[in-house]
Amino acid sequence: MFAKSAIAAFALSAAAVKAFDVLQPSTDVWWLEASVNNMVWNCHDSDVLPMYTVFVVNSKVFTDRVPIISQLDNSQCSHQITEGEVVGVPVGTGYVLQFTDPLNNTKIVGQSQEFEVKAKSAGYSSVTATPRSGAAATSGSGSGSSTSGGAAAGQTNTPSGSAIRVGSSLAALAAAALGAAVML
């Protein structure tokens, strides 16, 4: 009886750890080596933290997780990774981003799909991701939206020097309301 209770408690705690979806990078949206790259996540879920530590993970390349951002503000729903933040992340497949509690880095609250880091010459993906708006909690997989052909409302594939703020963009909300974005 105790074993069944312990297994059930572990299953519930494991399910509760994932608080939101990381939408970009993904299998369709790669990063470019030594370049500015975008991260996009659903930040308006009800049980998220105000700050995260972000790690890049790839057991084929690194012996441990590599921290790339020590304190990431959740309210932006997106962040541009600078060239300096991804130094030492070589071209390859099997990368994953993990968003963790900054006070307890073993508590993973968000994780990307596996993605690829390509050479600069490959160019940016034509697919982008837009976090959904509102305060609904994430459960299961696939949420947010994506478009093909270059850019979702409020975001471009060719990152600029300033941070992107897709989640608060009225254009993104209008595009979603009009059905311009396709659900993942």
PDB file of C-alpha atoms in Angstrom:
ATOM      1  CA  MET A   1       0.000   0.000   0.000  1.00  0.00           C
ATOM      2  CA  PHE A   2       2.808   2.417   0.906  1.00  0.00           C
ATOM      3  CA  ALA A   3       4.603   1.663  -2.391  1.00  0.00           C
ATOM      4  CA  LYS A   4       1.480   2.534  -4.405  1.00  0.00           C
ATOM      5  CA  SER A   5       1.062   5.791  -2.452  1.00  0.00           C
ATOM      6  CA  ALA A   6       4.721   6.702  -2.978  1.00  0.00           C
ATOM      7  CA  ILE A   7       4.511   6.023  -6.724  1.00  0.00           C
ATOM      8  CA  ALA A   8       1.317   8.088  -6.999  1.00  0.00           C
ATOM      9  CA  ALA A   9       2.901  10.974  -5.056  1.00  0.00           C
ATOM     10  CA  PHE A  10       5.985  10.880  -7.314  1.00  0.00           C
ATOM     11  CA  ALA A  11       3.814  10.862 -10.443  1.00  0.00           C
ATOM     12  CA  LEU A  12       1.855  13.888  -9.186  1.00  0.00           C
ATOM     13  CA  SER A  13       5.017  15.815  -8.260  1.00  0.00           C
ATOM     14  CA  ALA A  14       6.630  15.026 -11.630  1.00  0.00           C
ATOM     15  CA  ALA A  15       3.541  16.254 -13.462  1.00  0.00           C
ATOM     16  CA  ALA A  16       3.429  19.429 -11.362  1.00  0.00           C
ATOM     17  CA  VAL A  17       7.037  20.335 -12.155  1.00  0.00           C
ATOM     18  CA  LYS A  18       6.285  21.334 -15.761  1.00  0.00           C
ATOM     19  CA  ALA A  19       4.519  24.665 -15.448  1.00  0.00           C
ATOM     20  CA  PHE A  20       4.612  25.926 -19.050  1.00  0.00           C
ATOM     21  CA  ASP A  21       5.627  25.155 -22.630  1.00  0.00           C
ATOM     22  CA  VAL A  22       8.785  26.446 -24.296  1.00  0.00           C
ATOM     23  CA  LEU A  23       7.709  27.109 -27.891  1.00  0.00           C
ATOM     24  CA  GLN A  24      10.986  28.193 -29.468  1.00  0.00           C
ATOM     25  CA  PRO A  25      13.516  26.778 -30.158  1.00  0.00           C
ATOM     26  CA  SER A  26      11.905  23.562 -31.367  1.00  0.00           C
ATOM     27  CA  THR A  27      12.310  20.828 -33.945  1.00  0.00           C
ATOM     28  CA  ASP A  28      11.214  23.350 -36.608  1.00  0.00           C
ATOM     29  CA  VAL A  29      12.971  26.439 -35.220  1.00  0.00           C
ATOM     30  CA  TRP A  30      16.714  25.947 -34.897  1.00  0.00           C
ATOM     31  CA  TRP A  31      19.430  28.191 -33.550  1.00  0.00           C
ATOM     32  CA  LEU A  32      22.427  29.473 -35.458  1.00  0.00           C
ATOM     33  CA  GLU A  33      25.896  28.974 -34.020  1.00  0.00           C
ATOM     34  CA  ALA A  34      27.482  32.103 -32.482  1.00  0.00           C
ATOM     35  CA  SER A  35      24.446  34.212 -33.450  1.00  0.00           C
ATOM     36  CA  VAL A  36      21.534  36.044 -31.873  1.00  0.00           C
ATOM     37  CA  ASN A  37      18.716  33.503 -31.310  1.00  0.00           C
ATOM     38  CA  ASN A  38      15.193  33.659 -29.869  1.00  0.00           C
ATOM     39  CA  MET A  39      13.529  31.849 -26.977  1.00  0.00           C
ATOM     40  CA  VAL A  40       9.710  32.012 -26.713  1.00  0.00           C
ATOM     41  CA  TRP A  41       7.578  30.473 -23.959  1.00  0.00           C
ATOM     42  CA  ASN A  42       4.047  30.662 -22.535  1.00  0.00           C
ATOM     43  CA  CYS A  43       4.691  33.031 -19.641  1.00  0.00           C
ATOM     44  CA  HIS A  44       1.117  33.845 -18.647  1.00  0.00           C
ATOM     45  CA  ASP A  45       0.345  30.455 -17.127  1.00  0.00           C
ATOM     46  CA  SER A  46      -1.003  30.644 -13.585  1.00  0.00           C
ATOM     47  CA  ASP A  47       1.716  28.802 -11.680  1.00  0.00           C
ATOM     48  CA  VAL A  48       4.927  30.192 -13.154  1.00  0.00           C
ATOM     49  CA  LEU A  49       7.770  31.895 -11.318  1.00  0.00           C
ATOM     50  CA  PRO A  50       8.812  35.527 -11.875  1.00  0.00           C
ATOM     51  CA  MET A  51      12.411  34.534 -12.761  1.00  0.00           C
ATOM     52  CA  TYR A  52      14.161  31.479 -14.228  1.00  0.00           C
ATOM     53  CA  THR A  53      17.623  30.093 -14.749  1.00  0.00           C
ATOM     54  CA  VAL A  54      18.027  28.699 -18.266  1.00  0.00           C
ATOM     55  CA  PHE A  55      20.287  25.770 -19.094  1.00  0.00           C
ATOM     56  CA  VAL A  56      21.210  24.227 -22.436  1.00  0.00           C
ATOM     57  CA  VAL A  57      21.420  20.436 -22.318  1.00  0.00           C
ATOM     58  CA  ASN A  58      22.963  18.002 -24.788  1.00  0.00           C
ATOM     59  CA  SER A  59      24.471  14.768 -23.454  1.00  0.00           C
ATOM     60  CA  LYS A  60      26.302  14.205 -26.770  1.00  0.00           C
ATOM     61  CA  VAL A  61      28.196  17.497 -26.368  1.00  0.00           C
ATOM     62  CA  PHE A  62      28.317  18.393 -22.646  1.00  0.00           C
ATOM     63  CA  THR A  63      28.919  16.302 -19.528  1.00  0.00           C
ATOM     64  CA  ASP A  64      26.437  18.463 -17.578  1.00  0.00           C
ATOM     65  CA  ARG A  65      23.836  21.169 -18.151  1.00  0.00           C
ATOM     66  CA  VAL A  66      25.335  24.499 -19.204  1.00  0.00           C
ATOM     67  CA  PRO A  67      23.789  27.639 -17.693  1.00  0.00           C
ATOM     68  CA  ILE A  68      23.220  30.353 -20.296  1.00  0.00           C
ATOM     69  CA  ILE A  69      21.038  32.808 -18.328  1.00  0.00           C
ATOM     70  CA  SER A  70      21.161  33.044 -14.536  1.00  0.00           C
ATOM     71  CA  GLN A  71      18.038  35.174 -14.032  1.00  0.00           C
ATOM     72  CA  LEU A  72      15.539  35.487 -16.867  1.00  0.00           C
ATOM     73  CA  ASP A  73      12.495  37.709 -16.324  1.00  0.00           C
ATOM     74  CA  ASN A  74       9.371  35.654 -17.058  1.00  0.00           C
ATOM     75  CA  SER A  75       7.083  38.577 -17.889  1.00  0.00           C
ATOM     76  CA  GLN A  76       8.514  39.118 -21.376  1.00  0.00           C
ATOM     77  CA  CYS A  77       7.431  35.713 -22.823  1.00  0.00           C
ATOM     78  CA  SER A  78      10.521  35.839 -25.032  1.00  0.00           C
ATOM     79  CA  HIS A  79      14.217  36.611 -24.902  1.00  0.00           C
ATOM     80  CA  GLN A  80      16.906  37.109 -27.476  1.00  0.00           C
ATOM     81  CA  ILE A  81      20.003  35.051 -26.766  1.00  0.00           C
ATOM     82  CA  THR A  82      23.091  37.073 -27.607  1.00  0.00           C
ATOM     83  CA  GLU A  83      26.191  35.697 -29.266  1.00  0.00           C
ATOM     84  CA  GLY A  84      27.970  35.885 -25.900  1.00  0.00           C
ATOM     85  CA  GLU A  85      25.339  33.771 -24.132  1.00  0.00           C
ATOM     86  CA  VAL A  86      25.824  30.823 -26.504  1.00  0.00           C
ATOM     87  CA  VAL A  87      29.618  30.739 -26.683  1.00  0.00           C
ATOM     88  CA  GLY A  88      30.737  27.111 -26.744  1.00  0.00           C
ATOM     89  CA  VAL A  89      27.448  25.726 -28.093  1.00  0.00           C
ATOM     90  CA  PRO A  90      28.636  24.036 -31.290  1.00  0.00           C
ATOM     91  CA  VAL A  91      26.708  22.975 -34.387  1.00  0.00           C
ATOM     92  CA  GLY A  92      24.804  19.770 -33.652  1.00  0.00           C
ATOM     93  CA  THR A  93      21.488  18.091 -32.873  1.00  0.00           C
ATOM     94  CA  GLY A  94      19.832  16.971 -29.646  1.00  0.00           C
ATOM     95  CA  TYR A  95      19.874  20.289 -27.748  1.00  0.00           C
ATOM     96  CA  VAL A  96      17.180  21.065 -25.150  1.00  0.00           C
ATOM     97  CA  LEU A  97      16.590  24.209 -23.085  1.00  0.00           C
ATOM     98  CA  GLN A  98      15.547  23.783 -19.460  1.00  0.00           C
ATOM     99  CA  PHE A  99      13.955  26.628 -17.491  1.00  0.00           C
ATOM    100  CA  THR A 100      14.502  26.052 -13.776  1.00  0.00           C
ATOM    101  CA  ASP A 101      13.695  27.636 -10.439  1.00  0.00           C
ATOM    102  CA  PRO A 102      16.718  29.900  -9.728  1.00  0.00           C
ATOM    103  CA  LEU A 103      16.648  28.873  -6.051  1.00  0.00           C
ATOM    104  CA  ASN A 104      16.418  25.159  -6.869  1.00  0.00           C
ATOM    105  CA  ASN A 105      17.968  24.311 -10.243  1.00  0.00           C
ATOM    106  CA  THR A 106      16.789  20.711  -9.985  1.00  0.00           C
ATOM    107  CA  LYS A 107      13.173  21.924 -10.307  1.00  0.00           C
ATOM    108  CA  ILE A 108      12.587  22.108 -14.082  1.00  0.00           C
ATOM    109  CA  VAL A 109       9.476  24.184 -14.792  1.00  0.00           C
ATOM    110  CA  GLY A 110       9.729  24.390 -18.584  1.00  0.00           C
ATOM    111  CA  GLN A 111      11.599  22.510 -21.282  1.00  0.00           C
ATOM    112  CA  SER A 112      11.928  22.953 -25.032  1.00  0.00           C
ATOM    113  CA  GLN A 113      11.616  20.265 -27.660  1.00  0.00           C
ATOM    114  CA  GLU A 114      14.894  18.954 -29.011  1.00  0.00           C
ATOM    115  CA  PHE A 115      16.384  21.430 -31.453  1.00  0.00           C
ATOM    116  CA  GLU A 116      19.377  21.813 -33.692  1.00  0.00           C
ATOM    117  CA  VAL A 117      22.168  24.387 -33.736  1.00  0.00           C
ATOM    118  CA  LYS A 118      23.159  25.061 -37.339  1.00  0.00           C
ATOM    119  CA  ALA A 119      26.040  26.936 -38.949  1.00  0.00           C
ATOM    120  CA  LYS A 120      25.429  30.656 -39.594  1.00  0.00           C
ATOM    121  CA  SER A 121      25.329  29.948 -43.321  1.00  0.00           C
ATOM    122  CA  ALA A 122      22.096  27.910 -42.866  1.00  0.00           C
ATOM    123  CA  GLY A 123      20.071  31.023 -42.104  1.00  0.00           C
ATOM    124  CA  TYR A 124      17.165  31.358 -39.695  1.00  0.00           C
ATOM    125  CA  SER A 125      14.093  29.103 -39.825  1.00  0.00           C
ATOM    126  CA  SER A 126      11.020  30.423 -41.632  1.00  0.00           C
ATOM    127  CA  VAL A 127       8.841  29.211 -38.735  1.00  0.00           C
ATOM    128  CA  THR A 128       8.269  31.329 -35.630  1.00  0.00           C
ATOM    129  CA  ALA A 129       6.333  30.836 -32.408  1.00  0.00           C
ATOM    130  CA  THR A 130       3.988  33.150 -30.526  1.00  0.00           C
ATOM    131  CA  PRO A 131       3.058  32.563 -26.900  1.00  0.00           C
ATOM    132  CA  ARG A 132      -0.645  32.458 -26.217  1.00  0.00           C
ATOM    133  CA  SER A 133      -2.081  35.334 -24.257  1.00  0.00           C
ATOM    134  CA  GLY A 134      -4.132  35.162 -21.079  1.00  0.00           C
ATOM    135  CA  ALA A 135      -3.659  33.350 -17.813  1.00  0.00           C
ATOM    136  CA  ALA A 136      -4.797  29.829 -18.651  1.00  0.00           C
ATOM    137  CA  ALA A 137      -2.597  27.075 -17.262  1.00  0.00           C
ATOM    138  CA  THR A 138      -0.784  24.761 -19.631  1.00  0.00           C
ATOM    139  CA  SER A 139      -1.562  21.078 -19.524  1.00  0.00           C
ATOM    140  CA  GLY A 140      -0.500  18.460 -21.994  1.00  0.00           C
ATOM    141  CA  SER A 141       1.509  19.359 -25.052  1.00  0.00           C
ATOM    142  CA  GLY A 142       1.399  21.879 -27.853  1.00  0.00           C
ATOM    143  CA  SER A 143       0.091  25.332 -27.199  1.00  0.00           C
ATOM    144  CA  GLY A 144       0.736  28.758 -28.578  1.00  0.00           C
ATOM    145  CA  SER A 145       0.814  29.311 -32.291  1.00  0.00           C
ATOM    146  CA  SER A 146       3.152  29.285 -35.217  1.00  0.00           C
ATOM    147  CA  THR A 147       3.276  30.636 -38.695  1.00  0.00           C
ATOM    148  CA  SER A 148       5.393  29.884 -41.703  1.00  0.00           C
ATOM    149  CA  GLY A 149       6.722  32.281 -44.240  1.00  0.00           C
ATOM    150  CA  GLY A 150       8.883  34.395 -42.039  1.00  0.00           C
ATOM    151  CA  ALA A 151       7.348  35.915 -38.949  1.00  0.00           C
ATOM    152  CA  ALA A 152       4.578  35.717 -36.414  1.00  0.00           C
ATOM    153  CA  ALA A 153       2.911  38.944 -35.423  1.00  0.00           C
ATOM    154  CA  GLY A 154       5.310  40.932 -33.272  1.00  0.00           C
ATOM    155  CA  GLN A 155       8.424  38.872 -33.981  1.00  0.00           C
ATOM    156  CA  THR A 156      10.948  38.515 -36.756  1.00  0.00           C
ATOM    157  CA  ASN A 157      13.280  35.671 -37.553  1.00  0.00           C
ATOM    158  CA  THR A 158      16.223  38.006 -37.980  1.00  0.00           C
ATOM    159  CA  PRO A 159      16.767  39.101 -34.390  1.00  0.00           C
ATOM    160  CA  SER A 160      17.679  42.707 -33.689  1.00  0.00           C
ATOM    161  CA  GLY A 161      19.582  44.048 -30.726  1.00  0.00           C
ATOM    162  CA  SER A 162      16.496  44.737 -28.599  1.00  0.00           C
ATOM    163  CA  ALA A 163      14.396  42.208 -26.741  1.00  0.00           C
ATOM    164  CA  ILE A 164      11.254  40.994 -28.476  1.00  0.00           C
ATOM    165  CA  ARG A 165       8.005  41.376 -26.578  1.00  0.00           C
ATOM    166  CA  VAL A 166       5.637  39.092 -28.448  1.00  0.00           C
ATOM    167  CA  GLY A 167       3.302  38.305 -25.543  1.00  0.00           C
ATOM    168  CA  SER A 168       2.157  41.881 -24.977  1.00  0.00           C
ATOM    169  CA  SER A 169       1.803  42.807 -28.623  1.00  0.00           C
ATOM    170  CA  LEU A 170      -1.656  43.969 -29.661  1.00  0.00           C
ATOM    171  CA  ALA A 171      -0.828  42.856 -33.192  1.00  0.00           C
ATOM    172  CA  ALA A 172      -0.224  39.295 -31.942  1.00  0.00           C
ATOM    173  CA  LEU A 173      -3.546  39.313 -30.098  1.00  0.00           C
ATOM    174  CA  ALA A 174      -5.373  40.675 -33.143  1.00  0.00           C
ATOM    175  CA  ALA A 175      -3.770  38.091 -35.445  1.00  0.00           C
ATOM    176  CA  ALA A 176      -4.746  35.272 -33.072  1.00  0.00           C
ATOM    177  CA  ALA A 177      -8.311  36.594 -32.806  1.00  0.00           C
ATOM    178  CA  LEU A 178      -8.614  36.746 -36.587  1.00  0.00           C
ATOM    179  CA  GLY A 179      -7.314  33.201 -36.930  1.00  0.00           C
ATOM    180  CA  ALA A 180      -4.172  34.313 -38.752  1.00  0.00           C
ATOM    181  CA  ALA A 181      -2.031  31.996 -36.663  1.00  0.00           C
ATOM    182  CA  VAL A 182      -2.169  28.206 -36.899  1.00  0.00           C
ATOM    183  CA  MET A 183      -2.237  26.246 -33.638  1.00  0.00           C
ATOM    184  CA  LEU A 184       0.755  23.972 -33.016  1.00  0.00           C
TER     185      LEU A 184
END
